[in-house]
Amino acid sequence: MKALSVVLLAGSVAFAAAAATIAPPPPTPAGTDVETIQGTSVADPYRWLEDWNDPKVKAWSDAQNARTRAYLDALPYRGAVAARLAALIKASSPSYYQLIARGPRIFALYADPKFQQPMLVTLDAAADPASRKALIDPNVLDAKGLTAIDWFTPSFDGTRVAVSLSQNGSEEGTLHVYDVATGKEIDKPIADVQFPTAGGSAAWARDDSGFWYTRYPGTAVPADRHFFQQAYFHKLGTDAAKDPLVLGAKDGLERVSEIYLDTRYGRDEAFAQVQRGDGNRWAFYVLPKAGPPIQIATYDDHFAFATLGPDGAVYAISRDGAPNGKIVRLKPPFAPMALAKAPVIVPQSDVAIVSGGAEYNLLDLSLSQDRLFVRDIVGGPNQVRVFGLDGKAYGKLPLPEIAGNDDIAPLTNGDVLFDVRTYTRPAYYALWHAATGKTEETGLKMTSPVSFADAEVVRGFATSKDGTKVPVNIVARKGTRLDGTNPVLLYGYGGYGVSGTPFFLGPMWRLWLDAGGIYAAANIRGGAEYGERWHTEGMLLKKQNVFDDFAAVAQYLIDKRYTSHDRLALQGGSNGGLLMGAEITQHPQLARTVISEVGIYDMVRWENDPNGAFNVPEFGSVKDPAQFKVLYGYSPYHHVAKGTSYPAVLLMTGATDGRVNPMHSRKFAAALQAATSSGRPILLRTSANSGHGIGSSLDERIAERTDELTFLFDQMGITPAP
């Protein structure tokens, strides 16, 4: 491997010019499309770039990719950065996540950086890494690394497992059933069980004879193909085409319903959480194995999460009069709409309960045989409180001060495994003992060839435009001089109630810190760092708060002398890509460089996208006059101004993205390229074999991180450290 041989720039060195020259963008004719919406004429000069089936659009995209590659590949240190980053990532230890105990074994996803895709493995009941056995390995199924596990559900005795598999990062999943002892597929695959629009899930019957599962029923209307998700029951060995429908339109489900099925605590019934689009509004159903479903709560009852516990009762997070959340328990038998009257066992506190994370088998409440584990969010970091099933408090799980927790896995003996994540230490699992209440670290410890022992985490608070205090976590090497010359990368998201919790920074950000950089993560509104109120203050008509918060955090970093405008870079993806687009167009002088991944930029047309209708509860609709005014008022694509000195921008997207239409990146890139007067590059990178980033191969992820780092180094005037 060729070593990186040049030392980092000192803070006092003048800002360097870009190391590579950039060819002009390919010709992009502006059209004359104008649409009248709510009485307003809305120009759309690059609408022709929406049609991916048009050969001219694909040729234009190929030309953009060629231009981007010519620029990035010409950087003198790119090969060394790529080699170093790949070597560090592949020298990292494997990691485990999404642990589920069933029968005598624990199932887990296992990501080994020597391979393209995570695999499904089993461990013994003690979670000993030495007991690991590969069960479903996508790297064997597909040598190119383009097949991924969407999710998995093991049967109760641990002898079978249902797995959704998809290709090319599409998240368009087909369900397969495997025998755990032999690894052989034992039933015919069931197609159309998973798609990004509403996700997908499955839940085994207690006797392991079959399972409830989600499926998109298909329609003669192509635009409705990935809508109207329903739940069916499949008995092993039977024809899936004849599976009975157990939850659908007859039960109140809608075009944008999202179903999450759950039987993990071993009851005879299944439990269904149904979300209306992506708006964090939920209805709940108990699904008997025989008989009609029982709806126990509606969208208007203000519940955020519920599950059927091991004692047969329903445990739920209610926001009714409690924006931080309270826990209620409903004992069987279950009457229709009874959950709203269930007694409170854990009252609302001054911190917010994490809620709304049912997707990908993440549970906001976890239960062992006799304990309830409640995950809280305290402005960004997590804490976990422990209660009895009656609500009696038993303290907290031991977490570091600024730490994250995603996974709480109850074991069959009553003990609990839980993960711990910090910015500076690789993730590890600890074991909480039910008998003693004591905790110890387990052998499930991830290791890394990079150390952050020389780094510290500082938590600051910026003041937003309306006076709101906004947290930011800042990771820098100890002793860093605050003289305004440090390169800073500021990350943000701000939507859907998704909170920015700590995570191990890993090799990419080690290279950034080694080059004199600082990493910062903003806990802006739109997330749920302070509960649902933090979310609602950054959605719909209040979305501008998100952009104001982020700009305030950026200015805070400048005012505190961490950096300057010319040494500041911004990064975000998906909804965070919308954030990047808004900062580019609202504050073009705020930062020197912006990296925006799989972003939404045309807020007038996004509603027409395959996933658009699911996002209406978060963003609003142009069909509503007040919401249109706000959407059009911040839509990045429509606020690109000719002759503006824009920052250097790297726009990244994936051709198979089912969550955010890649046309957003094409149109925004064209508009910025035509308008900018700065001479700084506006680059568009489209990956042919990836989508929204979920399910991407390891090689693709390394290539993306390499392009991001080298773009940052070049545009920020940094030479990588040796």
Coordinates of C-alpha atoms in Angstrom, one line a residue, residues 423-645:
Y423 CA -18.0 9.0 19.4
T424 CA -14.6 7.8 20.5
R425 CA -14.9 4.1 21.4
P426 CA -16.1 1.2 19.1
A427 CA -19.5 -0.1 20.0
Y428 CA -19.8 -3.0 22.5
Y429 CA -22.5 -5.0 24.1
A430 CA -23.0 -5.2 27.9
L431 CA -25.0 -7.8 29.8
W432 CA -27.4 -6.8 32.5
H433 CA -28.1 -9.6 35.0
A434 CA -31.7 -9.9 36.2
A435 CA -30.8 -11.6 39.4
T436 CA -28.3 -8.9 40.7
G437 CA -29.0 -5.8 38.6
K438 CA -25.3 -5.7 37.8
T439 CA -23.8 -5.1 34.4
E440 CA -20.7 -6.4 32.7
E441 CA -19.2 -6.0 29.3
T442 CA -19.4 -9.0 27.0
G443 CA -17.1 -10.5 24.3
L444 CA -19.2 -8.7 21.7
K445 CA -16.7 -5.8 21.6
M446 CA -15.9 -4.2 18.4
T447 CA -12.3 -3.1 17.8
S448 CA -10.8 -0.6 15.4
P449 CA -7.3 0.0 14.1
V450 CA -7.9 3.7 14.8
S451 CA -7.9 5.3 18.2
F452 CA -9.6 8.5 19.4
A453 CA -7.7 8.6 22.7
D454 CA -6.3 12.0 21.6
A455 CA -9.8 13.4 21.0
E456 CA -12.4 14.9 23.2
V457 CA -16.2 15.5 22.9
V458 CA -17.5 19.0 23.8
R459 CA -21.2 19.7 23.9
G460 CA -22.2 23.3 23.1
F461 CA -25.5 25.2 22.6
A462 CA -26.2 27.6 19.8
T463 CA -29.0 30.2 19.9
S464 CA -31.4 29.9 16.9
K465 CA -33.2 32.7 15.2
D466 CA -36.2 32.5 17.6
G467 CA -34.1 32.1 20.7
T468 CA -34.2 28.3 21.0
K469 CA -31.1 26.7 22.4
V470 CA -29.8 24.0 19.9
P471 CA -27.2 21.4 21.0
V472 CA -24.1 20.5 19.0
N473 CA -21.6 17.8 19.8
I474 CA -18.0 18.7 18.7
V475 CA -15.2 16.1 18.4
A476 CA -11.7 17.5 18.1
R477 CA -8.2 16.5 19.1
K478 CA -7.3 17.6 22.6
G479 CA -5.5 20.9 22.7
T480 CA -6.9 22.1 19.4
R481 CA -6.4 25.9 19.2
L482 CA -9.6 27.9 18.7
D483 CA -8.1 30.5 16.4
G484 CA -10.7 30.3 13.6
T485 CA -8.5 28.3 11.2
N486 CA -9.6 24.7 11.8
P487 CA -11.5 22.9 9.1
V488 CA -14.9 21.8 10.5
L489 CA -17.4 19.4 9.1
L490 CA -20.9 20.0 10.4
Y491 CA -23.5 17.3 10.0
G492 CA -27.3 17.7 10.3
Y493 CA -30.5 15.9 9.6
G494 CA -33.6 17.5 11.2
G495 CA -36.7 15.5 10.3
Y496 CA -39.1 12.7 11.0
G497 CA -38.4 12.7 14.7
V498 CA -35.0 11.0 13.9
S499 CA -32.5 12.0 16.6
G500 CA -28.8 12.3 16.2
T501 CA -27.3 10.0 18.8
P502 CA -23.6 9.3 19.3
F503 CA -21.8 6.7 17.2
F504 CA -18.2 5.6 16.8
L505 CA -16.6 7.9 14.2
G506 CA -14.3 5.2 12.8
P507 CA -11.7 5.4 10.0
M508 CA -13.2 8.2 7.8
W509 CA -13.3 10.7 10.6
R510 CA -10.0 9.6 12.0
L511 CA -8.4 10.7 8.7
W512 CA -10.3 13.9 9.0
L513 CA -9.1 14.6 12.5
D514 CA -5.5 13.6 11.5
A515 CA -5.7 16.3 8.8
G516 CA -6.5 18.9 11.4
G517 CA -10.3 18.7 11.0
I518 CA -13.0 18.8 13.6
Y519 CA -16.3 16.9 13.4
A520 CA -19.6 18.4 14.7
A521 CA -23.1 17.1 14.8
A522 CA -26.1 19.4 15.3
N523 CA -29.2 18.2 17.2
I524 CA -31.6 20.5 15.4
R525 CA -35.3 20.6 15.5
G526 CA -37.2 18.2 13.3
G527 CA -35.5 15.4 15.2
A528 CA -36.8 14.2 18.6
E529 CA -33.8 15.0 20.8
Y530 CA -36.2 16.8 23.2
G531 CA -39.3 14.7 22.4
E532 CA -42.1 15.1 20.0
R533 CA -42.3 18.9 20.5
W534 CA -38.8 19.1 19.1
H535 CA -40.1 17.2 16.1
T536 CA -43.3 19.2 15.5
E537 CA -41.4 22.5 15.8
G538 CA -39.4 21.4 12.7
M539 CA -42.1 20.0 10.4
L540 CA -44.9 21.2 8.1
L541 CA -45.4 24.9 8.5
K542 CA -42.5 25.2 10.9
K543 CA -39.8 23.5 8.7
Q544 CA -37.9 26.8 8.4
N545 CA -36.9 26.3 12.1
V546 CA -34.7 23.4 11.0
F547 CA -32.7 25.5 8.6
D548 CA -32.4 28.4 11.0
D549 CA -31.2 26.0 13.8
F550 CA -28.5 24.6 11.5
A551 CA -27.3 28.0 10.4
A552 CA -27.2 29.1 14.0
V553 CA -25.0 26.1 14.9
A554 CA -22.7 26.9 12.0
Q555 CA -22.4 30.5 13.2
Y556 CA -21.8 29.3 16.8
L557 CA -18.8 27.3 15.6
I558 CA -17.5 30.4 13.8
D559 CA -18.2 32.7 16.8
K560 CA -16.4 30.3 19.2
R561 CA -13.4 30.4 16.9
Y562 CA -13.5 26.7 16.0
T563 CA -13.5 27.7 12.3
S564 CA -14.4 30.4 9.8
H565 CA -16.8 30.5 6.8
D566 CA -13.9 29.6 4.5
R567 CA -13.0 26.6 6.7
L568 CA -16.5 25.2 7.2
A569 CA -18.0 22.3 5.4
L570 CA -21.6 21.0 5.7
Q571 CA -23.0 17.5 5.2
G572 CA -26.4 15.8 5.3
G573 CA -28.4 13.1 3.5
S574 CA -32.0 12.4 2.5
N575 CA -34.0 14.8 4.6
G576 CA -30.6 16.1 5.6
G577 CA -30.0 16.7 1.9
L578 CA -33.0 19.0 1.9
L579 CA -31.3 20.8 4.8
M580 CA -28.1 21.1 2.7
G581 CA -30.1 22.5 -0.3
A582 CA -31.8 25.1 2.0
E583 CA -28.5 26.2 3.5
I584 CA -26.9 26.5 0.0
T585 CA -29.7 28.7 -1.3
Q586 CA -30.5 30.6 1.9
H587 CA -27.0 31.1 3.1
P588 CA -24.6 30.7 0.1
Q589 CA -21.7 32.3 2.0
L590 CA -22.2 30.2 5.1
A591 CA -19.7 27.5 4.2
R592 CA -17.0 26.8 1.7
T593 CA -18.0 23.2 0.9
V594 CA -21.2 21.1 1.0
I595 CA -21.7 17.4 0.6
S596 CA -25.4 16.4 0.0
E597 CA -26.4 12.8 -0.3
V598 CA -29.7 11.4 -1.8
G599 CA -31.4 14.8 -1.1
I600 CA -34.9 16.2 -1.7
Y601 CA -34.6 19.6 -3.5
D602 CA -37.8 20.2 -5.5
M603 CA -40.4 20.6 -2.8
V604 CA -43.1 21.4 -5.3
R605 CA -42.8 18.2 -7.3
W606 CA -41.6 15.7 -4.6
E607 CA -45.2 14.7 -3.8
N608 CA -45.4 13.0 -7.2
D609 CA -42.5 10.7 -6.4
P610 CA -43.0 7.0 -5.6
N611 CA -42.4 7.7 -2.0
G612 CA -43.9 11.2 -1.9
A613 CA -47.3 10.5 -0.5
F614 CA -45.7 8.9 2.5
N615 CA -43.9 12.1 3.3
V616 CA -47.0 14.4 3.2
P617 CA -47.5 14.2 7.0
E618 CA -43.9 15.5 7.5
F619 CA -43.6 18.2 4.8
G620 CA -47.2 19.0 3.8
S621 CA -48.8 19.2 0.4
V622 CA -48.9 21.7 -2.4
K623 CA -52.7 21.0 -2.5
D624 CA -53.0 22.9 0.8
P625 CA -52.6 26.7 0.2
A626 CA -50.7 27.4 3.5
Q627 CA -48.5 24.4 3.1
F628 CA -47.7 25.2 -0.5
K629 CA -46.6 28.7 0.5
V630 CA -44.1 27.3 2.9
L631 CA -42.9 24.5 0.6
Y632 CA -42.4 26.8 -2.3
G633 CA -40.9 29.4 0.1
Y634 CA -37.9 27.1 1.0
S635 CA -37.7 24.7 -2.0
P636 CA -34.0 24.7 -2.8
Y637 CA -34.4 24.1 -6.5
H638 CA -36.7 27.1 -6.9
H639 CA -34.4 29.4 -5.0
V640 CA -31.2 29.0 -7.0
A641 CA -30.3 32.5 -8.1
K642 CA -28.3 33.4 -11.2
G643 CA -24.9 34.9 -10.6
T644 CA -24.7 33.8 -6.9
S645 CA -21.3 32.7 -5.6

